[in-house]
Amino acid sequence: MGAMSARPNPEAAAQQAENTAPHRAGFACFVGRPNAGKSTLTNALVGQKVAITSNRPQTTRHTVRGIVHRPDAQLILVDTPGLHKPRTLLGERLNDVVRTTWAEVDVIGFCLPADQKLGPGDKYIVKELAGIKKTPKIAIITKSDLVESKQLAEQLLAVSRLGEELGFEWAEIIPVSAVKDDQIGLLADLIAPLLPESPPLYPEGDLTDEPEMVMVAELIREAALEGVRDELPHSIAVVVEEMLPREDRPADKPLLDIHANVYIERPSQKGIIIGPKGKRLKDVGTKSRKHIEALLGTPVFLDLHVKVAKDWQRDPKQLRKLGF
Ligand SMILES: Nc1nc2c(ncn2[C@@H]2O[C@H](COP(=O)(O)OP(=O)(O)OP(=O)(O)O)[C@@H](O)[C@H]2O)c(=O)[nH]1
Ligand SMILES: [Mg+2]
């Protein structure tokens, strides 16, 4: 053992000194309005896409865990759906998920976009956060690349004041840009010391605990969200029914058959999703297939079907079927 060796070893001593800082591991969740940039930030910290993102509000519909491995700490980031005024049963369920999550984590990161005025929606969220006294809260100003430094400074001040108004102090306030990879590492540095002492909770190399079938369904939904407007983004749900290696393929030329259903709420939405001569659905397939192949590391045959699940966002039975 090192301690018993006769000659001092400076390298080992340095390592020993480093090791005196205890390893930390724990959970940090990102909360904020829909579209605040929570999922994009989660992906940037993990260094890989674990959560889908889009410029449509309410893209995230369940908590997604992204895992950051560092020598000193393991950060488990819990990306949550955007908190909003619910208009459907799905909306209520999503809000419940967020509230349960922030009660369970070690650190809460409140995300506020730099380019949008701190509004009633934000105040409502921070007011609720103020009630969770024991948990340190970090204010994260997202999308800092979209504004000039003056506007950024005003936003930092506004969020700081909001904390004061509500009778608590942010553990940290930090501007970041996930798109420009600005201050992302620093954010991890700030979260790490707020986590409890603990050995790693996930095996090294695990970047998420999302099942593959869920990730695949999400990648298809992400592609389907692109370019659709109004109510339609909310109406889309995707379920992977089956993933099976194609039989009779040579070992060096595998093919994975994936069958998935794209659900919409009304027959009238079917045409939009499928597009003229099926072009839109085909594009969704092509686009998501590339991401799926990258994720799974194998060529994929993707079979997509569009189905109507009438008013599923409001129907408890349908919600259950779709996994909510
Ligand atoms: N310019 C810029 N855009 C960003 C940044 N982060 C996120 N965005 C964009 O903001 C939009 C919303 O990003 P998401 O990460 O999906 O937002 P979210 O908070 O997860 O949204 P919900 O899941 O709907 O609650 C997307 O179009 C992103 O590309 C950033 O740092 N800079
Ligand atoms: Mg999201």
mmCIF file of C-alpha atoms and ligand atoms in Angstrom:
data_model
loop_
_atom_site.group_PDB
_atom_site.id
_atom_site.type_symbol
_atom_site.label_atom_id
_atom_site.label_comp_id
_atom_site.label_asym_id
_atom_site.label_seq_id
_atom_site.Cartn_x
_atom_site.Cartn_y
_atom_site.Cartn_z
ATOM 1 C CA MET A 1 0.000 0.000 0.000
ATOM 2 C CA GLY A 2 1.150 3.548 -0.721
ATOM 3 C CA ALA A 3 1.085 4.594 2.907
ATOM 4 C CA MET A 4 3.564 1.874 3.829
ATOM 5 C CA SER A 5 6.055 2.462 1.009
ATOM 6 C CA ALA A 6 9.431 3.764 2.109
ATOM 7 C CA ARG A 7 9.940 6.501 -0.442
ATOM 8 C CA PRO A 8 7.529 9.385 -0.750
ATOM 9 C CA ASN A 9 5.746 9.513 -4.067
ATOM 10 C CA PRO A 10 4.743 13.091 -4.965
ATOM 11 C CA GLU A 11 2.324 11.959 -7.640
ATOM 12 C CA ALA A 12 0.466 9.688 -5.260
ATOM 13 C CA ALA A 13 0.443 12.416 -2.645
ATOM 14 C CA ALA A 14 -1.118 14.850 -5.082
ATOM 15 C CA GLN A 15 -3.693 12.283 -6.001
ATOM 16 C CA GLN A 16 -4.400 11.654 -2.333
ATOM 17 C CA ALA A 17 -4.968 15.378 -1.798
ATOM 18 C CA GLU A 18 -7.381 15.421 -4.706
ATOM 19 C CA ASN A 19 -9.166 12.410 -3.348
ATOM 20 C CA THR A 20 -9.857 14.090 -0.036
ATOM 21 C CA ALA A 21 -12.657 15.987 -1.751
ATOM 22 C CA PRO A 22 -15.506 13.514 -1.420
ATOM 23 C CA HIS A 23 -17.232 12.271 -4.537
ATOM 24 C CA ARG A 24 -20.696 13.680 -5.007
ATOM 25 C CA ALA A 25 -23.713 12.402 -6.882
ATOM 26 C CA GLY A 26 -27.296 13.500 -7.073
ATOM 27 C CA PHE A 27 -30.185 14.946 -8.973
ATOM 28 C CA ALA A 28 -30.738 18.394 -10.436
ATOM 29 C CA CYS A 29 -33.904 19.250 -12.306
ATOM 30 C CA PHE A 30 -34.493 21.968 -14.857
ATOM 31 C CA VAL A 31 -37.831 23.698 -14.648
ATOM 32 C CA GLY A 32 -39.283 26.627 -16.518
ATOM 33 C CA ARG A 33 -41.898 27.649 -19.011
ATOM 34 C CA PRO A 34 -42.369 25.629 -22.190
ATOM 35 C CA ASN A 35 -39.707 26.488 -24.797
ATOM 36 C CA ALA A 36 -37.285 27.949 -22.216
ATOM 37 C CA GLY A 37 -34.481 25.709 -23.486
ATOM 38 C CA LYS A 38 -34.432 23.054 -20.738
ATOM 39 C CA SER A 39 -33.978 20.050 -22.987
ATOM 40 C CA THR A 40 -31.369 21.737 -25.172
ATOM 41 C CA LEU A 41 -29.439 22.582 -22.015
ATOM 42 C CA THR A 42 -29.712 19.015 -20.729
ATOM 43 C CA ASN A 43 -28.316 17.696 -24.009
ATOM 44 C CA ALA A 44 -25.480 20.241 -23.966
ATOM 45 C CA LEU A 45 -24.429 19.222 -20.460
ATOM 46 C CA VAL A 46 -24.603 15.502 -21.238
ATOM 47 C CA GLY A 47 -22.813 16.055 -24.533
ATOM 48 C CA GLN A 48 -25.301 13.944 -26.429
ATOM 49 C CA LYS A 49 -28.940 14.164 -27.404
ATOM 50 C CA VAL A 50 -30.939 12.465 -24.674
ATOM 51 C CA ALA A 51 -34.038 14.671 -24.887
ATOM 52 C CA ILE A 52 -35.764 15.883 -28.011
ATOM 53 C CA THR A 53 -36.152 19.607 -28.589
ATOM 54 C CA SER A 54 -38.214 21.835 -30.840
ATOM 55 C CA ASN A 55 -39.367 25.401 -31.184
ATOM 56 C CA ARG A 56 -42.895 24.273 -30.307
ATOM 57 C CA PRO A 57 -43.958 24.637 -26.683
ATOM 58 C CA GLN A 58 -44.503 21.476 -24.627
ATOM 59 C CA THR A 59 -42.105 19.334 -26.540
ATOM 60 C CA THR A 60 -41.058 17.372 -23.461
ATOM 61 C CA ARG A 61 -43.812 15.168 -22.070
ATOM 62 C CA HIS A 62 -42.064 13.109 -19.445
ATOM 63 C CA THR A 63 -39.026 13.484 -17.243
ATOM 64 C CA VAL A 64 -35.850 12.575 -19.046
ATOM 65 C CA ARG A 65 -32.687 11.813 -17.121
ATOM 66 C CA GLY A 66 -29.366 12.836 -18.589
ATOM 67 C CA ILE A 67 -26.197 11.786 -16.793
ATOM 68 C CA VAL A 68 -22.984 13.800 -16.596
ATOM 69 C CA HIS A 69 -19.889 11.871 -15.455
ATOM 70 C CA ARG A 70 -17.029 13.819 -13.917
ATOM 71 C CA PRO A 71 -14.089 12.707 -11.766
ATOM 72 C CA ASP A 72 -15.480 14.604 -8.755
ATOM 73 C CA ALA A 73 -19.192 14.144 -9.257
ATOM 74 C CA GLN A 74 -22.013 12.504 -11.128
ATOM 75 C CA LEU A 75 -24.783 14.900 -12.081
ATOM 76 C CA ILE A 76 -28.115 13.370 -12.904
ATOM 77 C CA LEU A 77 -30.076 16.018 -14.746
ATOM 78 C CA VAL A 78 -33.818 15.650 -14.785
ATOM 79 C CA ASP A 79 -35.330 17.489 -17.708
ATOM 80 C CA THR A 80 -39.008 18.175 -17.067
ATOM 81 C CA PRO A 81 -41.939 19.282 -19.211
ATOM 82 C CA GLY A 82 -42.486 23.038 -19.311
ATOM 83 C CA LEU A 83 -44.843 24.218 -16.608
ATOM 84 C CA HIS A 84 -47.896 25.931 -18.041
ATOM 85 C CA LYS A 85 -51.557 26.599 -17.498
ATOM 86 C CA PRO A 86 -53.105 23.217 -18.280
ATOM 87 C CA ARG A 87 -55.892 23.075 -20.840
ATOM 88 C CA THR A 88 -56.156 19.326 -21.086
ATOM 89 C CA LEU A 89 -55.839 16.271 -18.904
ATOM 90 C CA LEU A 90 -52.432 15.691 -20.486
ATOM 91 C CA GLY A 91 -51.428 19.212 -19.439
ATOM 92 C CA GLU A 92 -52.472 18.513 -15.853
ATOM 93 C CA ARG A 93 -50.540 15.256 -15.816
ATOM 94 C CA LEU A 94 -47.424 17.001 -17.128
ATOM 95 C CA ASN A 95 -47.617 19.666 -14.438
ATOM 96 C CA ASP A 96 -48.022 16.971 -11.776
ATOM 97 C CA VAL A 97 -44.885 15.287 -13.060
ATOM 98 C CA VAL A 98 -42.935 18.530 -12.709
ATOM 99 C CA ARG A 99 -44.115 19.160 -9.152
ATOM 100 C CA THR A 100 -43.302 15.638 -8.032
ATOM 101 C CA THR A 101 -39.859 15.937 -9.565
ATOM 102 C CA TRP A 102 -38.804 19.204 -8.001
ATOM 103 C CA ALA A 103 -39.797 17.932 -4.581
ATOM 104 C CA GLU A 104 -37.396 15.001 -4.976
ATOM 105 C CA VAL A 105 -34.198 16.528 -6.360
ATOM 106 C CA ASP A 106 -31.087 17.936 -4.671
ATOM 107 C CA VAL A 107 -30.846 21.076 -6.810
ATOM 108 C CA ILE A 108 -33.400 22.996 -8.847
ATOM 109 C CA GLY A 109 -32.371 24.939 -11.933
ATOM 110 C CA PHE A 110 -34.940 27.523 -12.935
ATOM 111 C CA CYS A 111 -34.585 28.304 -16.645
ATOM 112 C CA LEU A 112 -35.495 31.717 -17.987
ATOM 113 C CA PRO A 113 -34.819 32.658 -21.616
ATOM 114 C CA ALA A 114 -32.662 35.781 -21.999
ATOM 115 C CA ASP A 115 -34.736 37.100 -24.865
ATOM 116 C CA GLN A 116 -38.105 37.097 -23.134
ATOM 117 C CA LYS A 117 -39.457 39.343 -20.440
ATOM 118 C CA LEU A 118 -39.835 37.737 -17.060
ATOM 119 C CA GLY A 119 -43.597 37.199 -17.126
ATOM 120 C CA PRO A 120 -46.488 35.937 -14.997
ATOM 121 C CA GLY A 121 -45.724 32.357 -16.049
ATOM 122 C CA ASP A 122 -42.195 32.641 -14.640
ATOM 123 C CA LYS A 123 -43.341 34.342 -11.462
ATOM 124 C CA TYR A 124 -45.872 31.635 -10.881
ATOM 125 C CA ILE A 125 -43.183 28.961 -11.129
ATOM 126 C CA VAL A 126 -40.646 30.771 -8.943
ATOM 127 C CA LYS A 127 -43.320 31.400 -6.325
ATOM 128 C CA GLU A 128 -43.885 27.672 -6.069
ATOM 129 C CA LEU A 129 -40.144 27.045 -5.955
ATOM 130 C CA ALA A 130 -39.836 29.491 -3.078
ATOM 131 C CA GLY A 131 -41.971 27.088 -1.058
ATOM 132 C CA ILE A 132 -39.381 24.322 -1.395
ATOM 133 C CA LYS A 133 -37.121 25.776 1.235
ATOM 134 C CA LYS A 134 -34.587 23.002 1.720
ATOM 135 C CA THR A 135 -33.490 22.745 -1.908
ATOM 136 C CA PRO A 136 -30.856 25.102 -3.356
ATOM 137 C CA LYS A 137 -32.092 26.908 -6.447
ATOM 138 C CA ILE A 138 -30.015 28.151 -9.338
ATOM 139 C CA ALA A 139 -31.373 30.736 -11.763
ATOM 140 C CA ILE A 140 -30.222 29.918 -15.289
ATOM 141 C CA ILE A 141 -30.664 32.562 -17.959
ATOM 142 C CA THR A 142 -30.800 30.492 -21.141
ATOM 143 C CA LYS A 143 -30.192 31.497 -24.773
ATOM 144 C CA SER A 144 -27.719 34.230 -23.794
ATOM 145 C CA ASP A 145 -26.523 34.272 -27.415
ATOM 146 C CA LEU A 146 -29.779 35.914 -28.478
ATOM 147 C CA VAL A 147 -29.310 39.200 -26.615
ATOM 148 C CA GLU A 148 -26.807 42.011 -26.102
ATOM 149 C CA SER A 149 -24.965 42.205 -22.798
ATOM 150 C CA LYS A 150 -27.136 45.077 -21.564
ATOM 151 C CA GLN A 151 -30.326 43.081 -21.953
ATOM 152 C CA LEU A 152 -28.631 40.101 -20.352
ATOM 153 C CA ALA A 153 -27.616 42.181 -17.345
ATOM 154 C CA GLU A 154 -31.205 43.393 -16.977
ATOM 155 C CA GLN A 155 -32.482 39.846 -17.035
ATOM 156 C CA LEU A 156 -29.969 38.791 -14.365
ATOM 157 C CA LEU A 157 -31.125 41.669 -12.219
ATOM 158 C CA ALA A 158 -34.806 40.901 -12.786
ATOM 159 C CA VAL A 159 -34.454 37.293 -11.690
ATOM 160 C CA SER A 160 -32.352 38.267 -8.696
ATOM 161 C CA ARG A 161 -35.042 40.759 -7.603
ATOM 162 C CA LEU A 162 -37.764 38.169 -8.050
ATOM 163 C CA GLY A 163 -35.959 35.918 -5.580
ATOM 164 C CA GLU A 164 -35.705 38.773 -3.084
ATOM 165 C CA GLU A 165 -39.386 39.613 -3.524
ATOM 166 C CA LEU A 166 -40.307 36.046 -2.733
ATOM 167 C CA GLY A 167 -38.020 35.909 0.274
ATOM 168 C CA PHE A 168 -35.191 33.640 -0.829
ATOM 169 C CA GLU A 169 -31.776 33.896 -2.377
ATOM 170 C CA TRP A 170 -30.646 32.031 -5.481
ATOM 171 C CA ALA A 171 -27.657 29.806 -4.760
ATOM 172 C CA GLU A 172 -26.281 30.988 -8.109
ATOM 173 C CA ILE A 173 -27.416 33.067 -11.062
ATOM 174 C CA ILE A 174 -25.768 32.198 -14.344
ATOM 175 C CA PRO A 175 -26.303 33.005 -18.015
ATOM 176 C CA VAL A 176 -25.653 30.183 -20.489
ATOM 177 C CA SER A 177 -25.959 29.428 -24.158
ATOM 178 C CA ALA A 178 -26.495 25.781 -24.987
ATOM 179 C CA VAL A 179 -26.309 26.498 -28.696
ATOM 180 C CA LYS A 180 -22.975 28.338 -28.444
ATOM 181 C CA ASP A 181 -21.704 26.060 -25.653
ATOM 182 C CA ASP A 182 -21.087 29.080 -23.472
ATOM 183 C CA GLN A 183 -20.769 28.591 -19.677
ATOM 184 C CA ILE A 184 -22.127 25.039 -19.877
ATOM 185 C CA GLY A 185 -19.104 23.579 -18.099
ATOM 186 C CA LEU A 186 -19.304 26.319 -15.495
ATOM 187 C CA LEU A 187 -22.928 25.464 -14.805
ATOM 188 C CA ALA A 188 -21.883 21.859 -14.095
ATOM 189 C CA ASP A 189 -19.139 23.208 -11.807
ATOM 190 C CA LEU A 190 -21.752 25.153 -9.858
ATOM 191 C CA ILE A 191 -24.196 22.269 -9.556
ATOM 192 C CA ALA A 192 -21.636 19.643 -8.465
ATOM 193 C CA PRO A 193 -20.829 21.044 -4.985
ATOM 194 C CA LEU A 194 -24.550 21.310 -4.216
ATOM 195 C CA LEU A 195 -25.003 17.558 -4.555
ATOM 196 C CA PRO A 196 -24.734 15.184 -1.595
ATOM 197 C CA GLU A 197 -21.659 13.080 -0.958
ATOM 198 C CA SER A 198 -22.260 9.789 -2.676
ATOM 199 C CA PRO A 199 -20.611 7.275 -4.945
ATOM 200 C CA PRO A 200 -21.822 7.353 -8.570
ATOM 201 C CA LEU A 201 -25.447 6.246 -8.906
ATOM 202 C CA TYR A 202 -25.237 5.150 -12.534
ATOM 203 C CA PRO A 203 -22.611 3.009 -14.252
ATOM 204 C CA GLU A 204 -19.937 4.917 -16.119
ATOM 205 C CA GLY A 205 -20.932 5.476 -19.724
ATOM 206 C CA ASP A 206 -24.686 5.545 -19.140
ATOM 207 C CA LEU A 207 -25.913 8.855 -20.502
ATOM 208 C CA THR A 208 -29.606 8.319 -19.846
ATOM 209 C CA ASP A 209 -31.971 5.777 -18.384
ATOM 210 C CA GLU A 210 -34.489 6.182 -21.169
ATOM 211 C CA PRO A 211 -35.446 2.824 -22.680
ATOM 212 C CA GLU A 212 -34.415 2.555 -26.334
ATOM 213 C CA MET A 213 -37.995 2.174 -27.513
ATOM 214 C CA VAL A 214 -38.928 5.453 -25.838
ATOM 215 C CA MET A 215 -35.922 7.249 -27.311
ATOM 216 C CA VAL A 216 -36.847 5.964 -30.763
ATOM 217 C CA ALA A 217 -40.466 7.102 -30.380
ATOM 218 C CA GLU A 218 -39.246 10.516 -29.241
ATOM 219 C CA LEU A 219 -36.931 10.901 -32.231
ATOM 220 C CA ILE A 220 -39.858 10.166 -34.531
ATOM 221 C CA ARG A 221 -42.009 12.706 -32.690
ATOM 222 C CA GLU A 222 -39.236 15.287 -32.928
ATOM 223 C CA ALA A 223 -39.149 14.891 -36.704
ATOM 224 C CA ALA A 224 -42.941 14.985 -36.879
ATOM 225 C CA LEU A 225 -43.058 18.242 -34.906
ATOM 226 C CA GLU A 226 -40.989 20.064 -37.450
ATOM 227 C CA GLY A 227 -43.071 22.402 -39.557
ATOM 228 C CA VAL A 228 -46.448 21.678 -37.995
ATOM 229 C CA ARG A 229 -48.359 24.500 -36.378
ATOM 230 C CA ASP A 230 -51.138 25.525 -34.031
ATOM 231 C CA GLU A 231 -52.761 22.636 -32.220
ATOM 232 C CA LEU A 232 -51.156 19.880 -34.223
ATOM 233 C CA PRO A 233 -47.864 19.616 -32.275
ATOM 234 C CA HIS A 234 -49.878 18.916 -29.137
ATOM 235 C CA SER A 235 -51.948 16.280 -30.910
ATOM 236 C CA ILE A 236 -49.027 14.128 -32.006
ATOM 237 C CA ALA A 237 -48.002 11.079 -29.991
ATOM 238 C CA VAL A 238 -45.731 8.268 -31.121
ATOM 239 C CA VAL A 239 -45.610 4.689 -29.919
ATOM 240 C CA VAL A 240 -43.049 2.126 -31.071
ATOM 241 C CA GLU A 241 -44.893 -1.161 -31.345
ATOM 242 C CA GLU A 242 -42.002 -3.414 -32.225
ATOM 243 C CA MET A 243 -38.256 -3.461 -32.806
ATOM 244 C CA LEU A 244 -36.963 -6.714 -34.271
ATOM 245 C CA PRO A 245 -33.770 -7.687 -36.079
ATOM 246 C CA ARG A 246 -34.641 -8.760 -39.639
ATOM 247 C CA GLU A 247 -34.224 -12.501 -40.030
ATOM 248 C CA ASP A 248 -32.005 -14.067 -42.683
ATOM 249 C CA ARG A 249 -29.569 -11.164 -42.770
ATOM 250 C CA PRO A 250 -25.838 -11.824 -42.984
ATOM 251 C CA ALA A 251 -24.024 -11.007 -39.742
ATOM 252 C CA ASP A 252 -22.183 -8.070 -41.310
ATOM 253 C CA LYS A 253 -25.385 -6.592 -42.783
ATOM 254 C CA PRO A 254 -27.928 -6.455 -39.979
ATOM 255 C CA LEU A 255 -31.195 -4.592 -40.314
ATOM 256 C CA LEU A 256 -33.531 -3.613 -37.517
ATOM 257 C CA ASP A 257 -37.246 -3.468 -38.326
ATOM 258 C CA ILE A 258 -39.050 -0.790 -36.366
ATOM 259 C CA HIS A 259 -42.816 -0.471 -36.450
ATOM 260 C CA ALA A 260 -44.241 2.697 -34.995
ATOM 261 C CA ASN A 261 -47.598 4.426 -34.889
ATOM 262 C CA VAL A 262 -47.964 8.170 -35.119
ATOM 263 C CA TYR A 263 -51.169 9.128 -33.326
ATOM 264 C CA ILE A 264 -53.181 12.245 -33.970
ATOM 265 C CA GLU A 265 -56.463 13.329 -32.403
ATOM 266 C CA ARG A 266 -58.793 13.896 -35.307
ATOM 267 C CA PRO A 267 -59.255 12.374 -38.756
ATOM 268 C CA SER A 268 -58.868 15.862 -40.252
ATOM 269 C CA GLN A 269 -55.251 15.986 -39.016
ATOM 270 C CA LYS A 270 -54.307 12.838 -40.879
ATOM 271 C CA GLY A 271 -53.869 14.557 -44.213
ATOM 272 C CA ILE A 272 -51.510 17.170 -42.803
ATOM 273 C CA ILE A 273 -49.263 14.596 -41.182
ATOM 274 C CA ILE A 274 -49.152 12.372 -44.247
ATOM 275 C CA GLY A 275 -48.858 15.264 -46.696
ATOM 276 C CA PRO A 276 -49.479 15.302 -50.438
ATOM 277 C CA LYS A 277 -48.739 11.879 -51.864
ATOM 278 C CA GLY A 278 -47.385 10.834 -48.470
ATOM 279 C CA LYS A 279 -44.406 13.125 -48.816
ATOM 280 C CA ARG A 280 -44.483 14.599 -45.331
ATOM 281 C CA LEU A 281 -44.657 11.280 -43.549
ATOM 282 C CA LYS A 282 -41.874 9.997 -45.760
ATOM 283 C CA ASP A 283 -39.690 12.958 -44.784
ATOM 284 C CA VAL A 284 -40.427 12.343 -41.119
ATOM 285 C CA GLY A 285 -39.350 8.731 -41.615
ATOM 286 C CA THR A 286 -36.159 9.604 -43.448
ATOM 287 C CA LYS A 287 -35.155 12.267 -40.985
ATOM 288 C CA SER A 288 -35.843 10.311 -37.813
ATOM 289 C CA ARG A 289 -34.317 7.146 -39.240
ATOM 290 C CA LYS A 290 -30.943 8.876 -39.483
ATOM 291 C CA HIS A 291 -31.085 9.840 -35.814
ATOM 292 C CA ILE A 292 -32.315 6.395 -34.796
ATOM 293 C CA GLU A 293 -29.507 4.687 -36.699
ATOM 294 C CA ALA A 294 -26.981 6.961 -35.014
ATOM 295 C CA LEU A 295 -28.482 6.180 -31.629
ATOM 296 C CA LEU A 296 -28.655 2.409 -32.070
ATOM 297 C CA GLY A 297 -25.609 2.023 -34.275
ATOM 298 C CA THR A 298 -27.376 -0.213 -36.762
ATOM 299 C CA PRO A 299 -29.211 0.218 -40.064
ATOM 300 C CA VAL A 300 -32.953 0.510 -39.590
ATOM 301 C CA PHE A 301 -36.054 -0.117 -41.637
ATOM 302 C CA LEU A 302 -38.674 2.232 -40.270
ATOM 303 C CA ASP A 303 -42.329 1.484 -40.840
ATOM 304 C CA LEU A 304 -44.593 4.381 -39.846
ATOM 305 C CA HIS A 305 -48.375 4.357 -39.646
ATOM 306 C CA VAL A 306 -50.675 7.245 -38.849
ATOM 307 C CA LYS A 307 -53.614 6.474 -36.583
ATOM 308 C CA VAL A 308 -56.367 8.473 -34.945
ATOM 309 C CA ALA A 309 -56.725 8.264 -31.170
ATOM 310 C CA LYS A 310 -59.744 10.471 -30.726
ATOM 311 C CA ASP A 311 -59.107 13.395 -28.337
ATOM 312 C CA TRP A 312 -56.385 11.441 -26.563
ATOM 313 C CA GLN A 313 -55.119 14.465 -24.618
ATOM 314 C CA ARG A 314 -58.422 14.602 -22.759
ATOM 315 C CA ASP A 315 -59.243 10.930 -22.484
ATOM 316 C CA PRO A 316 -57.873 9.088 -19.443
ATOM 317 C CA LYS A 317 -58.150 5.715 -21.168
ATOM 318 C CA GLN A 318 -56.275 6.867 -24.254
ATOM 319 C CA LEU A 319 -53.663 8.611 -22.116
ATOM 320 C CA ARG A 320 -53.003 5.372 -20.303
ATOM 321 C CA LYS A 321 -52.635 3.547 -23.617
ATOM 322 C CA LEU A 322 -50.123 6.133 -24.789
ATOM 323 C CA GLY A 323 -48.136 5.825 -21.581
ATOM 324 C CA PHE A 324 -49.161 8.908 -19.571
HETATM 325 N N1 LIG B 1 -30.422 30.676 -29.742
HETATM 326 C C1 LIG B 1 -30.615 29.709 -28.837
HETATM 327 N N2 LIG B 1 -31.698 28.923 -28.924
HETATM 328 C C2 LIG B 1 -31.868 27.967 -28.006
HETATM 329 C C3 LIG B 1 -30.939 27.755 -26.954
HETATM 330 N N3 LIG B 1 -31.396 26.743 -26.187
HETATM 331 C C4 LIG B 1 -32.555 26.336 -26.752
HETATM 332 N N4 LIG B 1 -32.850 27.055 -27.853
HETATM 333 C C5 LIG B 1 -34.020 26.894 -28.752
HETATM 334 O O1 LIG B 1 -35.212 27.093 -28.021
HETATM 335 C C6 LIG B 1 -36.244 26.200 -28.476
HETATM 336 C C7 LIG B 1 -36.799 25.420 -27.311
HETATM 337 O O2 LIG B 1 -35.803 24.562 -26.816
HETATM 338 P P1 LIG B 1 -36.149 23.280 -25.929
HETATM 339 O O3 LIG B 1 -34.867 22.826 -25.342
HETATM 340 O O4 LIG B 1 -36.963 22.306 -26.685
HETATM 341 O O5 LIG B 1 -37.053 23.952 -24.786
HETATM 342 P P2 LIG B 1 -37.763 23.252 -23.524
HETATM 343 O O6 LIG B 1 -37.647 24.200 -22.397
HETATM 344 O O7 LIG B 1 -37.214 21.892 -23.318
HETATM 345 O O8 LIG B 1 -39.262 23.187 -24.017
HETATM 346 P P3 LIG B 1 -40.459 22.202 -23.496
HETATM 347 O O9 LIG B 1 -39.965 20.801 -23.539
HETATM 348 O O10 LIG B 1 -41.545 22.445 -24.501
HETATM 349 O O11 LIG B 1 -40.835 22.670 -22.129
HETATM 350 C C8 LIG B 1 -35.591 25.320 -29.546
HETATM 351 O O12 LIG B 1 -35.935 25.833 -30.811
HETATM 352 C C9 LIG B 1 -34.119 25.464 -29.256
HETATM 353 O O13 LIG B 1 -33.323 25.294 -30.402
HETATM 354 C C10 LIG B 1 -29.775 28.595 -26.888
HETATM 355 O O14 LIG B 1 -28.898 28.492 -26.032
HETATM 356 N N5 LIG B 1 -29.682 29.564 -27.858
HETATM 357 MG MG MG B 2 -38.119 20.105 -23.285
#
